[in-house]
C-alpha cells in the first residue's frame, strides 16, 4: 500500500539487527511473530516492515539512526499508530522506530505553565498530569488516549481547541530532534519569545518524521478552567452557526472552548446509532453546533448560554437548543460528535477527507461539494462535521471504501480543486502521509513543492527518514516539480 | 559597521539601475542626496547602500530580485527601520528594497477574523482598520506607528501580548514571499489548520529577509474587548509578581492582556523623567507590575482588579497598588513603561539586551546578572523592565555606549552564558541582525547552526538576500561551524 511497496527491497541485514540490539537491548528489537501479532493501529501496514526497534533515550535514537544510515536502511518513526493518512506505514527492508518507551513527562512546571515531554507520552497522560496543577495542554482531540505528543507534533495535530489556541505548532515552545546524520538538534527553550536564528523546529513540526525524529518537546500549558458547560444549538444555516460563534467569542463570563458543527445527515446517523433523542430537539435543522464554555463558575456559564441562546433566537427564530444539565448529558452530547466510528460501522472504510475552508467560504463550499458529488452519482452524499470555528470540515462519504479509481479522482476534483486559491487547504489536520501525496502534488504551489524538495534533500540527502511520506520517493520528484531557471 | 563593510564592494552597475527603473518606475529608484537626506531610522547605516528601490507589487519585487541576482548585487529589505540589531543596515554595492509602497490592507474579514496585509503596512494602520470591526491583531508593541507587518514577520516580533497570543509567528496564517531566484512562494491560506506539506512559511518568519522577502501576510485577528482597565502593583519580589500573574490569568471577569514588569531602578528613572508620582504609591518596591485587563465592562474589570489586589495583599502584605480611574491616568501609567527613551536620554546609546528567561529561573537570573555586572565594575547596573508573563527581560546598562570591547565581552558572558541551557534565549524579540551574530555563534547549538547554514545555502546559494544578517557572510561560516561526518 505504500508508494514504494512495488519496488523489491533488500532485506534488513542481520549485522544491523545485531548492532541495534547492542544499542537498545535485545528485547527492544522485535521481529517475526511478536510484530505480526501486535495491533498495527489504524493502518494494517504500520508494521509492514516486520521489525520494530524501541530506543529508550534520545542518544539511543541517534545511535539507531546512525546505524541505519550506515546500512542504508530507511527508518519509519511511530507514535500512537492512529494517523489516518498512512504516515507511519512501513514495508520490508525498513525498520519501524517506536517511541513507545520514551513516554516520560519530564517536567511540569506550574509557575512557567510549561511541560517538557518525551515524544512517546500520550496526550491523555499529559492532560492528566497537567490537570493536577489545574493546567491543560490547550489542545484536545478524540484520539487523546492513543495519540502521542511526538506524533501530534510530527503531524501538526489540530483538534477541538485550535480556533482559540492554535494547532500543535502553536503550542510547541521547544523541541529536540534527531537528524538524518544522527546528530541531535537541541532547541529546548521554555519561553515563547526566541529569535535566536532560523526557527528550525517548525521544519520538524508537521514533517511526519521525514526530516528528523522528534524525541522531546516543550509545550505551553494554559490554566484549566474551574467549570465548563456544554450546549447543543440547532440552527438554520452555516451563516447562523458562524454568527453564533461570533457572539460566543464575545461572552461576558467565561470563554468559548469548542464549537463543533454536525450537519443534519451526520447527527441523524450518530443519534440513531446511540439511541439519542431529546423531546425539545428535533433533528431537522440543517446544522447543529456543539458549544463548550469554560470559566470560573458553572452557574455563570449556564446563564451565559441562556443569554447567548436568547440572542441567537432573536436573530434566527428557528433556533433550537439544549444546555446540558448533568455530566452525563454533557458526555452524551460529546459522544455524538466524537464517536465518528458510527460512519465506518455503516459504511466500512468510508472514503474520508479533511479540509480547511475560510469561514466566509464555507457556505459556498458545502453547496459546491453537495452539487458536485451528486453530479458524480445521484445519491453520493457526504456526512459533514468538524471544527466550524476554524473552518476544518471532516467529510465522509455514504459509501463503502475504497472507491473505484475513476470516482475517487472525480471526488477529489470536487473537494480539492481551487481550494488553495480560496485560502483553504486540502489537508487540515491529518497530514499528507503516503495517502495524500498525489493530492499535494496536484494542488500545491510549485514553488513551495520545489522548496520542500530542496529542504528534504539538504537535510536527508540519502532519504533515510520515513521515505515516501509527505513527498514522493526521490525518483518520482523530478518529473513532477517544475524546474526554474537557477 | 556591517560585518562586510571592511571588504571593498563593487559599485552597483548603472545598467542594473536603469533596468530597476524600468521595473518600478524612475521615481521609485532613489539615489544620492534624496537618500542621504532621508531619516535612516534607528540605525544610521540603514541607508548605507545609498540606493533605495521601492517596488509597488509582489511581481515587481520578484523582478527586482531577478535583476539583482543576475548582477550579483545583494538586496537589503527594509520595513519601518526601527529594528534594534542592525537587521536592515546596508552598505555600498548593495541596494535597499523598501516595502513602503506596498502598504495596503487588502482584506479585513469580520466573519473570518482574518486580515490580508501587504508587508509595508504599519501595525498601527492594521490596528485601526481592525478596530472598526471591533477586532485587533492580537500583537502590540511600542513602535506600532513605524513597525511594518513585513518587518514584524521578518523579525518575529513579540511585544506586550505574546504571553497570551504568542509572537508574530503564531499570528501568521498565510504568507507570500519572493525567493532568491525570483520565484514567488504563495501560501496565503486564511485558516489556522493546514498540513499541506512542510510549513515553509516559518522559515521566512524571523529570518530577517535572509531567505526571501515577505511581501504579503495573512494574520489572525481577535475580538477587541469592549472595555479595558489598567493597574500598577508594587510588589516585594519577582516571586510575588509571578504569583500575581498566575492569579490574574484566572480572573472571573475579563482576561489578562498585559503584565509588564518595571524593576525599581527603571521605574524611578521613568517616573522622574516624566514627573510622575502618586501619593499612595512610593517607588520603593523592588518590582512593579503594570497590568491590563480586557473584558465586556469596565466596572467589572475594576472590581476584578480590587479582588485581585485583595488576594495579592493577603499573600504579600507589603503590596501597594493603583487602579487607573481615568483614560489619562491609564496613558500616564503606560508611558512609564513604553517611553524607554528615558534611558537613552540619560545614557546615550546605552548598551541594551533582550533576553528570554523561563519564569521559574527569572529570580535567580536577575540575582546572577546583578552580581556578575557589579563584579565587572562596582557601579555597573542594569535598568530592568519587560514582559514578565513570558519571561522577556529588557536590560539596559547605566552607561553611555558603546562599551569598551573587553567590558562588552564580559557583560555578554554574564548575560548569555548558560542561558540556552537554562531554557532561555539570548535574543527574545529583537532578532539577530548584524549586531548579534557573534552572540548567536557563541551560544547556539552547533547542530542548529549547521542546519541553518544548509538551509541558507539551499535557498540562497548566491547570498543575494540580506547578506551578513542572522548568519555571517559565507566565508566566515566554515571555521565557526563544527563539521560533522557526513
PDB file of N, CA, C and O in Angstrom, chain A residues 129-188:
ATOM      1  N   UNK A 129      -1.662  14.715  33.898  1.00  0.00           N
ATOM      2  CA  UNK A 129      -0.594  15.266  34.740  1.00  0.00           C
ATOM      3  C   UNK A 129      -0.761  16.776  34.909  1.00  0.00           C
ATOM      4  O   UNK A 129      -0.569  17.326  36.004  1.00  0.00           O
ATOM      5  N   UNK A 130      -1.146  17.452  33.829  1.00  0.00           N
ATOM      6  CA  UNK A 130      -1.314  18.909  33.894  1.00  0.00           C
ATOM      7  C   UNK A 130      -2.506  19.273  34.778  1.00  0.00           C
ATOM      8  O   UNK A 130      -2.461  20.268  35.518  1.00  0.00           O
ATOM      9  N   UNK A 131      -3.552  18.459  34.720  1.00  0.00           N
ATOM     10  CA  UNK A 131      -4.771  18.767  35.485  1.00  0.00           C
ATOM     11  C   UNK A 131      -4.495  18.788  36.988  1.00  0.00           C
ATOM     12  O   UNK A 131      -5.177  19.499  37.730  1.00  0.00           O
ATOM     13  N   UNK A 132      -3.500  18.044  37.420  1.00  0.00           N
ATOM     14  CA  UNK A 132      -3.154  18.066  38.847  1.00  0.00           C
ATOM     15  C   UNK A 132      -2.713  19.457  39.296  1.00  0.00           C
ATOM     16  O   UNK A 132      -2.797  19.783  40.483  1.00  0.00           O
ATOM     17  N   UNK A 133      -2.227  20.248  38.353  1.00  0.00           N
ATOM     18  CA  UNK A 133      -1.842  21.627  38.667  1.00  0.00           C
ATOM     19  C   UNK A 133      -2.884  22.614  38.136  1.00  0.00           C
ATOM     20  O   UNK A 133      -2.593  23.800  37.990  1.00  0.00           O
ATOM     21  N   UNK A 134      -4.055  22.101  37.827  1.00  0.00           N
ATOM     22  CA  UNK A 134      -5.108  22.905  37.184  1.00  0.00           C
ATOM     23  C   UNK A 134      -4.582  23.626  35.946  1.00  0.00           C
ATOM     24  O   UNK A 134      -4.773  24.819  35.753  1.00  0.00           O
ATOM     25  N   UNK A 135      -3.932  22.835  35.089  1.00  0.00           N
ATOM     26  CA  UNK A 135      -3.437  23.313  33.801  1.00  0.00           C
ATOM     27  C   UNK A 135      -3.882  22.332  32.726  1.00  0.00           C
ATOM     28  O   UNK A 135      -4.301  21.213  33.042  1.00  0.00           O
ATOM     29  N   UNK A 136      -3.775  22.750  31.482  1.00  0.00           N
ATOM     30  CA  UNK A 136      -4.093  21.851  30.369  1.00  0.00           C
ATOM     31  C   UNK A 136      -3.209  22.186  29.181  1.00  0.00           C
ATOM     32  O   UNK A 136      -2.745  23.316  29.059  1.00  0.00           O
ATOM     33  N   UNK A 137      -2.989  21.181  28.281  1.00  0.00           N
ATOM     34  CA  UNK A 137      -2.115  21.428  27.130  1.00  0.00           C
ATOM     35  C   UNK A 137      -2.744  22.366  26.094  1.00  0.00           C
ATOM     36  O   UNK A 137      -2.064  22.786  25.166  1.00  0.00           O
ATOM     37  N   UNK A 138      -4.044  22.659  26.221  1.00  0.00           N
ATOM     38  CA  UNK A 138      -4.659  23.610  25.291  1.00  0.00           C
ATOM     39  C   UNK A 138      -4.939  23.024  23.933  1.00  0.00           C
ATOM     40  O   UNK A 138      -5.235  23.747  22.976  1.00  0.00           O
ATOM     41  N   UNK A 139      -4.812  21.711  23.821  1.00  0.00           N
ATOM     42  CA  UNK A 139      -5.112  21.039  22.557  1.00  0.00           C
ATOM     43  C   UNK A 139      -5.809  19.743  22.943  1.00  0.00           C
ATOM     44  O   UNK A 139      -5.474  19.122  23.950  1.00  0.00           O
ATOM     45  N   UNK A 140      -6.813  19.373  22.170  1.00  0.00           N
ATOM     46  CA  UNK A 140      -7.582  18.185  22.544  1.00  0.00           C
ATOM     47  C   UNK A 140      -8.172  17.566  21.290  1.00  0.00           C
ATOM     48  O   UNK A 140      -8.560  18.276  20.359  1.00  0.00           O
ATOM     49  N   UNK A 141      -8.197  16.255  21.264  1.00  0.00           N
ATOM     50  CA  UNK A 141      -8.797  15.558  20.126  1.00  0.00           C
ATOM     51  C   UNK A 141      -9.292  14.192  20.586  1.00  0.00           C
ATOM     52  O   UNK A 141      -8.852  13.683  21.633  1.00  0.00           O
ATOM     53  N   UNK A 142     -10.221  13.617  19.819  1.00  0.00           N
ATOM     54  CA  UNK A 142     -10.853  12.374  20.294  1.00  0.00           C
ATOM     55  C   UNK A 142      -9.867  11.231  20.549  1.00  0.00           C
ATOM     56  O   UNK A 142     -10.086  10.429  21.455  1.00  0.00           O
ATOM     57  N   UNK A 143      -8.762  11.163  19.806  1.00  0.00           N
ATOM     58  CA  UNK A 143      -7.822  10.042  19.988  1.00  0.00           C
ATOM     59  C   UNK A 143      -6.809  10.329  21.079  1.00  0.00           C
ATOM     60  O   UNK A 143      -5.690   9.810  21.058  1.00  0.00           O
ATOM     61  N   UNK A 144      -7.194  11.138  22.047  1.00  0.00           N
ATOM     62  CA  UNK A 144      -6.264  11.566  23.096  1.00  0.00           C
ATOM     63  C   UNK A 144      -5.608  10.407  23.840  1.00  0.00           C
ATOM     64  O   UNK A 144      -4.486  10.535  24.327  1.00  0.00           O
ATOM     65  N   UNK A 145      -6.277   9.273  23.923  1.00  0.00           N
ATOM     66  CA  UNK A 145      -5.729   8.148  24.676  1.00  0.00           C
ATOM     67  C   UNK A 145      -4.611   7.412  23.948  1.00  0.00           C
ATOM     68  O   UNK A 145      -3.781   6.753  24.578  1.00  0.00           O
ATOM     69  N   UNK A 146      -4.556   7.521  22.640  1.00  0.00           N
ATOM     70  CA  UNK A 146      -3.516   6.819  21.881  1.00  0.00           C
ATOM     71  C   UNK A 146      -2.518   7.792  21.245  1.00  0.00           C
ATOM     72  O   UNK A 146      -1.342   7.475  21.131  1.00  0.00           O
ATOM     73  N   UNK A 147      -2.984   8.955  20.835  1.00  0.00           N
ATOM     74  CA  UNK A 147      -2.099   9.901  20.141  1.00  0.00           C
ATOM     75  C   UNK A 147      -0.946  10.292  21.053  1.00  0.00           C
ATOM     76  O   UNK A 147      -1.149  10.660  22.206  1.00  0.00           O
ATOM     77  N   UNK A 148       0.273  10.201  20.527  1.00  0.00           N
ATOM     78  CA  UNK A 148       1.440  10.602  21.316  1.00  0.00           C
ATOM     79  C   UNK A 148       1.821  12.043  20.992  1.00  0.00           C
ATOM     80  O   UNK A 148       1.510  12.560  19.910  1.00  0.00           O
ATOM     81  N   UNK A 149       2.521  12.662  21.915  1.00  0.00           N
ATOM     82  CA  UNK A 149       2.947  14.049  21.705  1.00  0.00           C
ATOM     83  C   UNK A 149       3.876  14.136  20.487  1.00  0.00           C
ATOM     84  O   UNK A 149       3.746  15.041  19.657  1.00  0.00           O
ATOM     85  N   UNK A 150       4.773  13.158  20.349  1.00  0.00           N
ATOM     86  CA  UNK A 150       5.667  13.176  19.189  1.00  0.00           C
ATOM     87  C   UNK A 150       4.905  13.043  17.881  1.00  0.00           C
ATOM     88  O   UNK A 150       5.200  13.738  16.903  1.00  0.00           O
ATOM     89  N   UNK A 151       3.911  12.164  17.876  1.00  0.00           N
ATOM     90  CA  UNK A 151       3.086  12.002  16.679  1.00  0.00           C
ATOM     91  C   UNK A 151       2.274  13.256  16.396  1.00  0.00           C
ATOM     92  O   UNK A 151       2.133  13.680  15.248  1.00  0.00           O
ATOM     93  N   UNK A 152       1.750  13.862  17.462  1.00  0.00           N
ATOM     94  CA  UNK A 152       0.956  15.077  17.273  1.00  0.00           C
ATOM     95  C   UNK A 152       1.808  16.232  16.766  1.00  0.00           C
ATOM     96  O   UNK A 152       1.349  17.053  15.973  1.00  0.00           O
ATOM     97  N   UNK A 153       3.051  16.287  17.231  1.00  0.00           N
ATOM     98  CA  UNK A 153       3.962  17.323  16.724  1.00  0.00           C
ATOM     99  C   UNK A 153       4.307  17.019  15.267  1.00  0.00           C
ATOM    100  O   UNK A 153       4.287  17.895  14.404  1.00  0.00           O
ATOM    101  N   UNK A 154       4.597  15.756  14.982  1.00  0.00           N
ATOM    102  CA  UNK A 154       5.039  15.387  13.630  1.00  0.00           C
ATOM    103  C   UNK A 154       3.933  15.560  12.600  1.00  0.00           C
ATOM    104  O   UNK A 154       4.215  15.749  11.417  1.00  0.00           O
ATOM    105  N   UNK A 155       2.669  15.458  13.029  1.00  0.00           N
ATOM    106  CA  UNK A 155       1.563  15.671  12.094  1.00  0.00           C
ATOM    107  C   UNK A 155       0.928  17.042  12.284  1.00  0.00           C
ATOM    108  O   UNK A 155      -0.063  17.348  11.628  1.00  0.00           O
ATOM    109  N   UNK A 156       1.463  17.843  13.194  1.00  0.00           N
ATOM    110  CA  UNK A 156       0.885  19.162  13.490  1.00  0.00           C
ATOM    111  C   UNK A 156      -0.613  19.044  13.775  1.00  0.00           C
ATOM    112  O   UNK A 156      -1.453  19.671  13.106  1.00  0.00           O
ATOM    113  N   UNK A 157      -0.950  18.234  14.775  1.00  0.00           N
ATOM    114  CA  UNK A 157      -2.348  17.935  15.098  1.00  0.00           C
ATOM    115  C   UNK A 157      -3.114  19.201  15.449  1.00  0.00           C
ATOM    116  O   UNK A 157      -2.533  20.208  15.888  1.00  0.00           O
ATOM    117  N   UNK A 158      -4.401  19.141  15.255  1.00  0.00           N
ATOM    118  CA  UNK A 158      -5.230  20.315  15.488  1.00  0.00           C
ATOM    119  C   UNK A 158      -6.263  20.089  16.573  1.00  0.00           C
ATOM    120  O   UNK A 158      -6.037  20.367  17.734  1.00  0.00           O
ATOM    121  N   UNK A 159      -7.408  19.575  16.183  1.00  0.00           N
ATOM    122  CA  UNK A 159      -8.426  19.219  17.154  1.00  0.00           C
ATOM    123  C   UNK A 159      -9.387  20.337  17.466  1.00  0.00           C
ATOM    124  O   UNK A 159      -9.586  21.281  16.689  1.00  0.00           O
ATOM    125  N   UNK A 160      -9.943  20.214  18.663  1.00  0.00           N
ATOM    126  CA  UNK A 160     -11.154  20.937  19.036  1.00  0.00           C
ATOM    127  C   UNK A 160     -10.872  22.388  19.412  1.00  0.00           C
ATOM    128  O   UNK A 160     -11.688  23.268  19.182  1.00  0.00           O
ATOM    129  N   UNK A 161      -9.732  22.668  19.999  1.00  0.00           N
ATOM    130  CA  UNK A 161      -9.495  23.999  20.560  1.00  0.00           C
ATOM    131  C   UNK A 161      -8.600  24.870  19.678  1.00  0.00           C
ATOM    132  O   UNK A 161      -8.169  25.949  20.099  1.00  0.00           O
ATOM    133  N   UNK A 162      -8.349  24.421  18.461  1.00  0.00           N
ATOM    134  CA  UNK A 162      -7.374  25.126  17.620  1.00  0.00           C
ATOM    135  C   UNK A 162      -7.825  26.529  17.237  1.00  0.00           C
ATOM    136  O   UNK A 162      -7.005  27.423  17.061  1.00  0.00           O
ATOM    137  N   UNK A 163      -9.133  26.734  17.091  1.00  0.00           N
ATOM    138  CA  UNK A 163      -9.613  28.077  16.723  1.00  0.00           C
ATOM    139  C   UNK A 163      -9.190  29.102  17.768  1.00  0.00           C
ATOM    140  O   UNK A 163      -9.032  30.289  17.472  1.00  0.00           O
ATOM    141  N   UNK A 164      -9.002  28.629  18.999  1.00  0.00           N
ATOM    142  CA  UNK A 164      -8.665  29.519  20.110  1.00  0.00           C
ATOM    143  C   UNK A 164      -7.166  29.497  20.405  1.00  0.00           C
ATOM    144  O   UNK A 164      -6.531  30.530  20.538  1.00  0.00           O
ATOM    145  N   UNK A 165      -6.618  28.277  20.479  1.00  0.00           N
ATOM    146  CA  UNK A 165      -5.250  28.103  20.974  1.00  0.00           C
ATOM    147  C   UNK A 165      -4.243  27.790  19.877  1.00  0.00           C
ATOM    148  O   UNK A 165      -3.072  27.599  20.171  1.00  0.00           O
ATOM    149  N   UNK A 166      -4.702  27.703  18.640  1.00  0.00           N
ATOM    150  CA  UNK A 166      -3.804  27.294  17.572  1.00  0.00           C
ATOM    151  C   UNK A 166      -3.668  25.784  17.517  1.00  0.00           C
ATOM    152  O   UNK A 166      -4.239  25.051  18.329  1.00  0.00           O
ATOM    153  N   UNK A 167      -2.888  25.323  16.538  1.00  0.00           N
ATOM    154  CA  UNK A 167      -2.641  23.894  16.385  1.00  0.00           C
ATOM    155  C   UNK A 167      -1.368  23.546  17.144  1.00  0.00           C
ATOM    156  O   UNK A 167      -0.775  24.379  17.820  1.00  0.00           O
ATOM    157  N   UNK A 168      -0.939  22.296  17.038  1.00  0.00           N
ATOM    158  CA  UNK A 168       0.206  21.821  17.817  1.00  0.00           C
ATOM    159  C   UNK A 168       1.413  22.740  17.636  1.00  0.00           C
ATOM    160  O   UNK A 168       2.125  23.050  18.595  1.00  0.00           O
ATOM    161  N   UNK A 169       1.623  23.176  16.403  1.00  0.00           N
ATOM    162  CA  UNK A 169       2.741  24.077  16.092  1.00  0.00           C
ATOM    163  C   UNK A 169       2.756  25.300  17.006  1.00  0.00           C
ATOM    164  O   UNK A 169       3.819  25.803  17.351  1.00  0.00           O
ATOM    165  N   UNK A 170       1.578  25.775  17.364  1.00  0.00           N
ATOM    166  CA  UNK A 170       1.491  26.985  18.174  1.00  0.00           C
ATOM    167  C   UNK A 170       1.636  26.702  19.665  1.00  0.00           C
ATOM    168  O   UNK A 170       1.688  27.635  20.466  1.00  0.00           O
ATOM    169  N   UNK A 171       1.676  25.445  20.044  1.00  0.00           N
ATOM    170  CA  UNK A 171       1.815  25.066  21.448  1.00  0.00           C
ATOM    171  C   UNK A 171       3.245  24.669  21.775  1.00  0.00           C
ATOM    172  O   UNK A 171       3.585  24.493  22.940  1.00  0.00           O
ATOM    173  N   UNK A 172       4.056  24.446  20.741  1.00  0.00           N
ATOM    174  CA  UNK A 172       5.420  23.951  20.950  1.00  0.00           C
ATOM    175  C   UNK A 172       6.363  25.129  21.208  1.00  0.00           C
ATOM    176  O   UNK A 172       6.531  25.983  20.348  1.00  0.00           O
ATOM    177  N   UNK A 173       6.955  25.148  22.380  1.00  0.00           N
ATOM    178  CA  UNK A 173       7.956  26.176  22.681  1.00  0.00           C
ATOM    179  C   UNK A 173       9.353  25.702  22.311  1.00  0.00           C
ATOM    180  O   UNK A 173      10.188  26.478  21.862  1.00  0.00           O
ATOM    181  N   UNK A 174       9.617  24.434  22.544  1.00  0.00           N
ATOM    182  CA  UNK A 174      10.946  23.908  22.280  1.00  0.00           C
ATOM    183  C   UNK A 174      10.855  22.483  21.767  1.00  0.00           C
ATOM    184  O   UNK A 174       9.816  21.823  21.921  1.00  0.00           O
ATOM    185  N   UNK A 175      11.942  22.033  21.181  1.00  0.00           N
ATOM    186  CA  UNK A 175      11.898  20.715  20.539  1.00  0.00           C
ATOM    187  C   UNK A 175      13.314  20.167  20.411  1.00  0.00           C
ATOM    188  O   UNK A 175      14.273  20.918  20.217  1.00  0.00           O
ATOM    189  N   UNK A 176      13.409  18.863  20.538  1.00  0.00           N
ATOM    190  CA  UNK A 176      14.667  18.155  20.305  1.00  0.00           C
ATOM    191  C   UNK A 176      14.389  17.116  19.230  1.00  0.00           C
ATOM    192  O   UNK A 176      13.356  16.449  19.277  1.00  0.00           O
ATOM    193  N   UNK A 177      15.277  17.008  18.252  1.00  0.00           N
ATOM    194  CA  UNK A 177      15.065  16.043  17.178  1.00  0.00           C
ATOM    195  C   UNK A 177      16.387  15.420  16.770  1.00  0.00           C
ATOM    196  O   UNK A 177      17.444  16.058  16.865  1.00  0.00           O
ATOM    197  N   UNK A 178      16.310  14.181  16.327  1.00  0.00           N
ATOM    198  CA  UNK A 178      17.486  13.506  15.777  1.00  0.00           C
ATOM    199  C   UNK A 178      17.426  13.630  14.261  1.00  0.00           C
ATOM    200  O   UNK A 178      16.413  13.288  13.644  1.00  0.00           O
ATOM    201  N   UNK A 179      18.493  14.149  13.668  1.00  0.00           N
ATOM    202  CA  UNK A 179      18.529  14.374  12.230  1.00  0.00           C
ATOM    203  C   UNK A 179      19.037  13.128  11.494  1.00  0.00           C
ATOM    204  O   UNK A 179      19.489  12.164  12.110  1.00  0.00           O
ATOM    205  N   UNK A 180      18.977  13.207  10.174  1.00  0.00           N
ATOM    206  CA  UNK A 180      19.304  12.050   9.345  1.00  0.00           C
ATOM    207  C   UNK A 180      20.753  11.602   9.492  1.00  0.00           C
ATOM    208  O   UNK A 180      21.087  10.454   9.212  1.00  0.00           O
ATOM    209  N   UNK A 181      21.637  12.505   9.920  1.00  0.00           N
ATOM    210  CA  UNK A 181      23.036  12.112  10.088  1.00  0.00           C
ATOM    211  C   UNK A 181      23.312  11.652  11.520  1.00  0.00           C
ATOM    212  O   UNK A 181      24.466  11.428  11.895  1.00  0.00           O
ATOM    213  N   UNK A 182      22.240  11.539  12.314  1.00  0.00           N
ATOM    214  CA  UNK A 182      22.414  11.073  13.687  1.00  0.00           C
ATOM    215  C   UNK A 182      22.774  12.170  14.664  1.00  0.00           C
ATOM    216  O   UNK A 182      22.955  11.913  15.853  1.00  0.00           O
ATOM    217  N   UNK A 183      22.884  13.404  14.182  1.00  0.00           N
ATOM    218  CA  UNK A 183      23.145  14.493  15.123  1.00  0.00           C
ATOM    219  C   UNK A 183      21.851  14.875  15.835  1.00  0.00           C
ATOM    220  O   UNK A 183      20.750  14.596  15.351  1.00  0.00           O
ATOM    221  N   UNK A 184      21.990  15.504  16.991  1.00  0.00           N
ATOM    222  CA  UNK A 184      20.824  15.851  17.806  1.00  0.00           C
ATOM    223  C   UNK A 184      20.649  17.363  17.786  1.00  0.00           C
ATOM    224  O   UNK A 184      21.533  18.102  18.235  1.00  0.00           O
ATOM    225  N   UNK A 185      19.535  17.819  17.247  1.00  0.00           N
ATOM    226  CA  UNK A 185      19.223  19.243  17.274  1.00  0.00           C
ATOM    227  C   UNK A 185      18.479  19.529  18.569  1.00  0.00           C
ATOM    228  O   UNK A 185      17.398  18.989  18.812  1.00  0.00           O
ATOM    229  N   UNK A 186      19.079  20.350  19.411  1.00  0.00           N
ATOM    230  CA  UNK A 186      18.503  20.598  20.726  1.00  0.00           C
ATOM    231  C   UNK A 186      18.060  22.048  20.820  1.00  0.00           C
ATOM    232  O   UNK A 186      18.880  22.957  20.808  1.00  0.00           O
ATOM    233  N   UNK A 187      16.761  22.242  20.880  1.00  0.00           N
ATOM    234  CA  UNK A 187      16.214  23.600  20.946  1.00  0.00           C
ATOM    235  C   UNK A 187      15.102  23.591  21.992  1.00  0.00           C
ATOM    236  O   UNK A 187      13.942  23.834  21.698  1.00  0.00           O
ATOM    237  N   UNK A 188      15.510  23.268  23.230  1.00  0.00           N
ATOM    238  CA  UNK A 188      14.519  23.035  24.295  1.00  0.00           C
ATOM    239  C   UNK A 188      14.255  24.312  25.097  1.00  0.00           C
ATOM    240  O   UNK A 188      14.283  24.298  26.329  1.00  0.00           O
TER     241      UNK A 188
END
